[in-house]
Amino acid sequence: MLQVEKLRKTYGTEIKYEALKGIDLTVEDSEFIGIMGPSGSGKSTLLNLLATIDQPTSGNILLNGNNPNKLNQEEIAKFRRRELGFVFQSFNLMPTLTVEENIVLPLTLDGEKIAVMDKALKILADRLGIASLLKKRIAEISGGQAQRVAVARAMIHQPQLLLADEPTGNLDTKSSKDVMQLLQTLNQEEKATILMVTHDPLAASYCERIVFIKDGQLVDEIHQREGQKQFYDEIMVKLAEIEGVENEF
């Protein structure tokens, strides 16, 4: 459903910095993929290009065969609202709105009917265990609850692809586990296709596949085959290899 071909991103004119150096990546329907690598490896650059927040220097991004980078600004805005869902480390919720107003915001921007929004909201709020929070303001709920609200907002319009950028970065251990179990459930039961950037091996262990980036290139990938605990151990070993610290132990 997502095809990334020879993706390159260069910043600067006189002094150039090549953040991505020809990335090739295929994501199938209903996959849950983690993107990992050292700081400055190109993880966030890749996510920003997939999110159409930034434009590639060269190469193609195809979502179900369509290249969003060939759209005009108005079409790109519509593409983001309808085809993509976003979950950020900082939640990016609107503090002046209630929980329910935040969740239905993508549908509100698209001019959806109230009855359709109410039905979608009820189903999702019950599904994610946040029905009791709907009338509260963002300042009245915890960080873990806020991230659940952010996931609900990202899923309300049933996007083709959910992009998550360090979704557990601002959460305590229990809230992190809750959010990752929630994403895993959405993937397994709702068949949501999820691409997640994370530096956290425990969060990554909920994924089916991890791709590793170093110096702007995909250098390796591993698949979960024998359960989460074994996958976590595999991730730790692979990170040590990629970051060049295997000889320090």
mmCIF file of C-alpha atoms in Angstrom:
data_model
loop_
_atom_site.group_PDB
_atom_site.id
_atom_site.type_symbol
_atom_site.label_atom_id
_atom_site.label_comp_id
_atom_site.label_asym_id
_atom_site.label_seq_id
_atom_site.Cartn_x
_atom_site.Cartn_y
_atom_site.Cartn_z
ATOM 1 C CA MET A 1 0.000 0.000 0.000
ATOM 2 C CA LEU A 2 3.032 2.263 0.475
ATOM 3 C CA GLN A 3 5.953 2.197 -1.923
ATOM 4 C CA VAL A 4 9.055 4.339 -1.306
ATOM 5 C CA GLU A 5 11.488 4.354 -4.228
ATOM 6 C CA LYS A 6 15.042 5.782 -4.222
ATOM 7 C CA LEU A 7 13.992 8.540 -1.814
ATOM 8 C CA ARG A 8 16.576 11.277 -1.298
ATOM 9 C CA LYS A 9 16.472 14.476 0.738
ATOM 10 C CA THR A 10 19.218 17.103 0.630
ATOM 11 C CA TYR A 11 19.203 20.281 2.698
ATOM 12 C CA GLY A 12 21.144 23.472 1.959
ATOM 13 C CA THR A 13 22.481 25.065 -1.216
ATOM 14 C CA GLU A 14 26.149 26.044 -0.803
ATOM 15 C CA ILE A 15 26.824 23.595 2.019
ATOM 16 C CA LYS A 16 24.689 20.533 1.371
ATOM 17 C CA TYR A 17 23.623 17.875 3.841
ATOM 18 C CA GLU A 18 22.145 14.653 2.493
ATOM 19 C CA ALA A 19 19.663 13.452 5.144
ATOM 20 C CA LEU A 20 18.329 10.524 3.092
ATOM 21 C CA LYS A 21 20.438 8.685 0.511
ATOM 22 C CA GLY A 22 18.134 6.591 -1.651
ATOM 23 C CA ILE A 23 15.621 4.875 0.625
ATOM 24 C CA ASP A 24 13.598 1.938 -0.747
ATOM 25 C CA LEU A 25 10.771 0.654 1.450
ATOM 26 C CA THR A 26 7.582 -1.323 0.826
ATOM 27 C CA VAL A 27 4.753 -1.366 3.377
ATOM 28 C CA GLU A 28 1.923 -3.871 2.919
ATOM 29 C CA ASP A 29 -1.685 -3.392 4.027
ATOM 30 C CA SER A 30 -2.165 -3.911 7.797
ATOM 31 C CA GLU A 31 1.560 -3.972 8.622
ATOM 32 C CA PHE A 32 2.854 -2.465 11.887
ATOM 33 C CA ILE A 33 6.394 -1.246 11.198
ATOM 34 C CA GLY A 34 8.873 0.485 13.472
ATOM 35 C CA ILE A 35 11.653 2.778 12.228
ATOM 36 C CA MET A 36 14.751 2.905 14.443
ATOM 37 C CA GLY A 37 18.285 4.263 14.283
ATOM 38 C CA PRO A 38 20.760 6.619 15.964
ATOM 39 C CA SER A 39 19.978 10.318 16.442
ATOM 40 C CA GLY A 40 20.405 12.174 13.160
ATOM 41 C CA SER A 41 20.049 8.995 11.085
ATOM 42 C CA GLY A 42 17.112 10.312 9.035
ATOM 43 C CA LYS A 43 14.124 8.767 10.858
ATOM 44 C CA SER A 44 12.165 11.998 11.309
ATOM 45 C CA THR A 45 13.096 13.213 7.819
ATOM 46 C CA LEU A 46 11.604 10.045 6.357
ATOM 47 C CA LEU A 47 8.417 10.429 8.404
ATOM 48 C CA ASN A 48 8.077 14.094 7.391
ATOM 49 C CA LEU A 49 8.380 13.148 3.710
ATOM 50 C CA LEU A 50 5.770 10.401 4.076
ATOM 51 C CA ALA A 51 3.495 12.876 5.855
ATOM 52 C CA THR A 52 3.914 15.396 2.974
ATOM 53 C CA ILE A 53 5.185 17.915 5.550
ATOM 54 C CA ASP A 54 8.371 18.113 3.463
ATOM 55 C CA GLN A 55 9.175 17.409 -0.207
ATOM 56 C CA PRO A 56 11.795 14.891 -1.378
ATOM 57 C CA THR A 57 14.787 16.055 -3.414
ATOM 58 C CA SER A 58 14.288 13.026 -5.661
ATOM 59 C CA GLY A 59 12.570 9.660 -5.643
ATOM 60 C CA ASN A 60 8.928 8.670 -5.279
ATOM 61 C CA ILE A 61 6.390 8.056 -2.528
ATOM 62 C CA LEU A 62 3.339 6.129 -3.711
ATOM 63 C CA LEU A 63 0.328 5.520 -1.462
ATOM 64 C CA ASN A 64 -1.944 2.992 -3.156
ATOM 65 C CA GLY A 65 -0.289 3.963 -6.431
ATOM 66 C CA ASN A 66 -0.804 7.722 -5.998
ATOM 67 C CA ASN A 67 2.041 10.233 -5.564
ATOM 68 C CA PRO A 68 0.923 12.942 -3.082
ATOM 69 C CA ASN A 69 3.879 15.145 -3.999
ATOM 70 C CA LYS A 70 2.299 15.815 -7.386
ATOM 71 C CA LEU A 71 -0.739 17.442 -5.745
ATOM 72 C CA ASN A 72 -1.233 21.185 -5.248
ATOM 73 C CA GLN A 73 -1.392 22.697 -1.742
ATOM 74 C CA GLU A 74 -5.163 22.412 -1.429
ATOM 75 C CA GLU A 75 -5.116 18.800 -2.626
ATOM 76 C CA ILE A 76 -2.256 17.957 -0.250
ATOM 77 C CA ALA A 77 -4.219 19.374 2.700
ATOM 78 C CA LYS A 78 -7.201 17.213 1.728
ATOM 79 C CA PHE A 79 -4.916 14.188 1.236
ATOM 80 C CA ARG A 80 -3.487 14.591 4.749
ATOM 81 C CA ARG A 81 -6.943 14.893 6.305
ATOM 82 C CA ARG A 82 -8.434 11.922 4.484
ATOM 83 C CA GLU A 83 -5.616 9.453 3.845
ATOM 84 C CA LEU A 84 -3.228 9.932 6.782
ATOM 85 C CA GLY A 85 -3.479 9.848 10.564
ATOM 86 C CA PHE A 86 -0.858 11.424 12.812
ATOM 87 C CA VAL A 87 0.215 10.682 16.390
ATOM 88 C CA PHE A 88 2.967 12.889 17.827
ATOM 89 C CA GLN A 89 5.152 12.780 20.934
ATOM 90 C CA SER A 90 3.686 16.113 22.106
ATOM 91 C CA PHE A 91 0.067 15.009 21.382
ATOM 92 C CA ASN A 92 -0.635 18.221 19.343
ATOM 93 C CA LEU A 93 -4.156 18.523 20.738
ATOM 94 C CA MET A 94 -6.059 21.830 20.804
ATOM 95 C CA PRO A 95 -6.229 22.967 24.465
ATOM 96 C CA THR A 96 -9.228 25.252 23.859
ATOM 97 C CA LEU A 97 -11.350 22.332 22.613
ATOM 98 C CA THR A 98 -12.926 19.476 24.532
ATOM 99 C CA VAL A 99 -11.775 15.898 24.064
ATOM 100 C CA GLU A 100 -14.663 15.122 21.712
ATOM 101 C CA GLU A 101 -14.075 18.304 19.694
ATOM 102 C CA ASN A 102 -10.409 17.339 19.288
ATOM 103 C CA ILE A 103 -11.271 13.823 18.131
ATOM 104 C CA VAL A 104 -13.794 14.857 15.471
ATOM 105 C CA LEU A 105 -11.662 17.759 14.196
ATOM 106 C CA PRO A 106 -10.638 16.004 10.928
ATOM 107 C CA LEU A 107 -14.309 15.309 10.151
ATOM 108 C CA THR A 108 -15.310 18.854 11.119
ATOM 109 C CA LEU A 109 -12.731 20.274 8.692
ATOM 110 C CA ASP A 110 -14.184 18.067 5.967
ATOM 111 C CA GLY A 111 -17.724 19.326 6.639
ATOM 112 C CA GLU A 112 -19.040 15.926 7.710
ATOM 113 C CA LYS A 113 -22.624 15.644 9.009
ATOM 114 C CA ILE A 114 -23.124 15.834 12.790
ATOM 115 C CA ALA A 115 -24.914 12.469 12.894
ATOM 116 C CA VAL A 116 -22.003 10.758 11.087
ATOM 117 C CA MET A 117 -19.474 12.372 13.443
ATOM 118 C CA ASP A 118 -21.436 11.412 16.551
ATOM 119 C CA LYS A 119 -21.703 7.785 15.441
ATOM 120 C CA ALA A 120 -17.991 7.517 14.595
ATOM 121 C CA LEU A 121 -17.060 9.238 17.858
ATOM 122 C CA LYS A 122 -19.147 6.882 20.017
ATOM 123 C CA ILE A 123 -17.740 3.749 18.376
ATOM 124 C CA LEU A 124 -14.141 4.930 18.693
ATOM 125 C CA ALA A 125 -14.436 6.374 22.216
ATOM 126 C CA ASP A 126 -15.910 3.098 23.476
ATOM 127 C CA ARG A 127 -13.261 1.135 21.587
ATOM 128 C CA LEU A 128 -10.396 3.148 23.099
ATOM 129 C CA GLY A 129 -11.838 3.420 26.615
ATOM 130 C CA ILE A 130 -12.163 7.210 26.654
ATOM 131 C CA ALA A 131 -15.960 7.663 26.573
ATOM 132 C CA SER A 132 -15.934 9.177 30.083
ATOM 133 C CA LEU A 133 -13.462 11.890 28.996
ATOM 134 C CA LEU A 134 -15.361 13.367 26.046
ATOM 135 C CA LYS A 135 -16.623 16.531 27.776
ATOM 136 C CA LYS A 136 -13.318 17.303 29.519
ATOM 137 C CA ARG A 137 -10.727 19.852 28.390
ATOM 138 C CA ILE A 138 -7.233 18.662 27.509
ATOM 139 C CA ALA A 139 -5.765 20.266 30.649
ATOM 140 C CA GLU A 140 -8.027 18.051 32.783
ATOM 141 C CA ILE A 141 -6.693 14.698 31.535
ATOM 142 C CA SER A 142 -3.425 12.812 32.017
ATOM 143 C CA GLY A 143 -0.649 12.388 29.455
ATOM 144 C CA GLY A 144 -1.623 8.777 28.799
ATOM 145 C CA GLN A 145 -5.255 9.802 28.295
ATOM 146 C CA ALA A 146 -4.178 12.653 26.010
ATOM 147 C CA GLN A 147 -2.258 10.240 23.796
ATOM 148 C CA ARG A 148 -5.328 7.981 23.609
ATOM 149 C CA VAL A 149 -7.306 11.033 22.483
ATOM 150 C CA ALA A 150 -4.617 11.764 19.883
ATOM 151 C CA VAL A 151 -4.863 8.179 18.592
ATOM 152 C CA ALA A 152 -8.665 8.524 18.410
ATOM 153 C CA ARG A 153 -8.319 11.758 16.404
ATOM 154 C CA ALA A 154 -5.844 10.036 14.076
ATOM 155 C CA MET A 155 -8.228 7.109 13.484
ATOM 156 C CA ILE A 156 -11.632 8.878 13.339
ATOM 157 C CA HIS A 157 -11.577 9.170 9.532
ATOM 158 C CA GLN A 158 -10.211 5.630 9.012
ATOM 159 C CA PRO A 159 -6.969 6.699 7.316
ATOM 160 C CA GLN A 160 -5.040 4.538 4.874
ATOM 161 C CA LEU A 161 -1.865 4.994 6.930
ATOM 162 C CA LEU A 162 -1.221 5.962 10.554
ATOM 163 C CA LEU A 163 2.115 7.735 11.132
ATOM 164 C CA ALA A 164 3.388 7.848 14.717
ATOM 165 C CA ASP A 165 6.422 9.914 15.763
ATOM 166 C CA GLU A 166 7.802 8.822 19.171
ATOM 167 C CA PRO A 167 4.235 8.283 20.503
ATOM 168 C CA THR A 168 5.482 7.173 23.945
ATOM 169 C CA GLY A 169 8.212 9.812 24.272
ATOM 170 C CA ASN A 170 6.368 11.937 26.866
ATOM 171 C CA LEU A 171 4.714 9.092 28.767
ATOM 172 C CA ASP A 172 5.532 7.099 31.896
ATOM 173 C CA THR A 173 6.092 3.354 31.668
ATOM 174 C CA LYS A 174 2.485 2.287 32.296
ATOM 175 C CA SER A 175 1.010 4.873 29.923
ATOM 176 C CA SER A 176 3.564 3.888 27.278
ATOM 177 C CA LYS A 177 2.534 0.249 27.579
ATOM 178 C CA ASP A 178 -1.165 1.191 27.374
ATOM 179 C CA VAL A 179 -0.653 3.265 24.221
ATOM 180 C CA MET A 180 1.462 0.589 22.515
ATOM 181 C CA GLN A 181 -1.123 -2.099 23.358
ATOM 182 C CA LEU A 182 -3.760 0.215 21.901
ATOM 183 C CA LEU A 183 -1.811 0.657 18.642
ATOM 184 C CA GLN A 184 -1.192 -3.085 18.485
ATOM 185 C CA THR A 185 -4.928 -3.758 18.932
ATOM 186 C CA LEU A 186 -5.825 -1.245 16.207
ATOM 187 C CA ASN A 187 -3.370 -3.000 13.918
ATOM 188 C CA GLN A 188 -4.509 -6.544 14.682
ATOM 189 C CA GLU A 189 -8.261 -6.036 15.024
ATOM 190 C CA GLU A 190 -8.981 -2.953 12.890
ATOM 191 C CA LYS A 191 -6.270 -3.821 10.318
ATOM 192 C CA ALA A 192 -4.745 -0.333 10.661
ATOM 193 C CA THR A 193 -1.471 0.117 8.759
ATOM 194 C CA ILE A 194 0.989 1.818 11.134
ATOM 195 C CA LEU A 195 4.461 3.263 10.600
ATOM 196 C CA MET A 196 6.132 4.364 13.839
ATOM 197 C CA VAL A 197 9.415 6.151 14.526
ATOM 198 C CA THR A 198 10.746 5.290 17.974
ATOM 199 C CA HIS A 199 13.997 5.137 19.920
ATOM 200 C CA ASP A 200 12.376 2.920 22.598
ATOM 201 C CA PRO A 201 13.120 -0.817 22.155
ATOM 202 C CA LEU A 202 10.146 -1.783 24.339
ATOM 203 C CA ALA A 203 7.731 0.254 22.203
ATOM 204 C CA ALA A 204 9.356 -1.189 19.073
ATOM 205 C CA SER A 205 8.817 -4.744 20.326
ATOM 206 C CA TYR A 206 5.061 -4.314 19.703
ATOM 207 C CA CYS A 207 5.726 -3.996 15.954
ATOM 208 C CA GLU A 208 5.784 -6.817 13.415
ATOM 209 C CA ARG A 209 8.845 -5.500 11.601
ATOM 210 C CA ILE A 210 11.624 -3.029 12.403
ATOM 211 C CA VAL A 211 13.640 -1.216 9.739
ATOM 212 C CA PHE A 212 16.897 0.389 10.830
ATOM 213 C CA ILE A 213 18.269 3.634 9.401
ATOM 214 C CA LYS A 214 21.838 4.850 9.750
ATOM 215 C CA ASP A 215 23.391 7.849 7.988
ATOM 216 C CA GLY A 216 20.351 8.273 5.749
ATOM 217 C CA GLN A 217 20.259 4.685 4.513
ATOM 218 C CA LEU A 218 18.250 1.587 5.413
ATOM 219 C CA VAL A 219 20.867 -0.789 6.778
ATOM 220 C CA ASP A 220 18.861 -3.730 8.127
ATOM 221 C CA GLU A 221 15.454 -5.060 9.118
ATOM 222 C CA ILE A 222 14.142 -7.742 11.465
ATOM 223 C CA HIS A 223 10.750 -9.437 11.883
ATOM 224 C CA GLN A 224 8.947 -10.597 15.003
ATOM 225 C CA ARG A 225 8.681 -14.372 14.773
ATOM 226 C CA GLU A 226 8.898 -15.901 18.252
ATOM 227 C CA GLY A 227 7.044 -13.479 20.524
ATOM 228 C CA GLN A 228 7.579 -10.027 21.971
ATOM 229 C CA LYS A 229 10.258 -10.881 24.559
ATOM 230 C CA GLN A 230 12.546 -12.500 21.977
ATOM 231 C CA PHE A 231 11.888 -9.638 19.568
ATOM 232 C CA TYR A 232 12.866 -7.093 22.238
ATOM 233 C CA ASP A 233 16.154 -8.932 22.789
ATOM 234 C CA GLU A 234 16.771 -9.009 19.019
ATOM 235 C CA ILE A 235 16.127 -5.269 18.765
ATOM 236 C CA MET A 236 18.614 -4.538 21.558
ATOM 237 C CA VAL A 237 21.324 -6.610 19.869
ATOM 238 C CA LYS A 238 20.692 -5.028 16.477
ATOM 239 C CA LEU A 239 20.748 -1.475 17.905
ATOM 240 C CA ALA A 240 24.092 -2.189 19.589
ATOM 241 C CA GLU A 241 25.512 -3.430 16.288
ATOM 242 C CA ILE A 242 24.227 -0.468 14.288
ATOM 243 C CA GLU A 243 25.360 2.102 16.814
ATOM 244 C CA GLY A 244 28.799 0.470 16.935
ATOM 245 C CA VAL A 245 28.920 -0.373 20.627
ATOM 246 C CA GLU A 246 29.037 -4.161 20.460
ATOM 247 C CA ASN A 247 32.722 -4.225 21.459
ATOM 248 C CA GLU A 248 32.214 -2.140 24.591
ATOM 249 C CA PHE A 249 30.697 -4.954 26.640
#
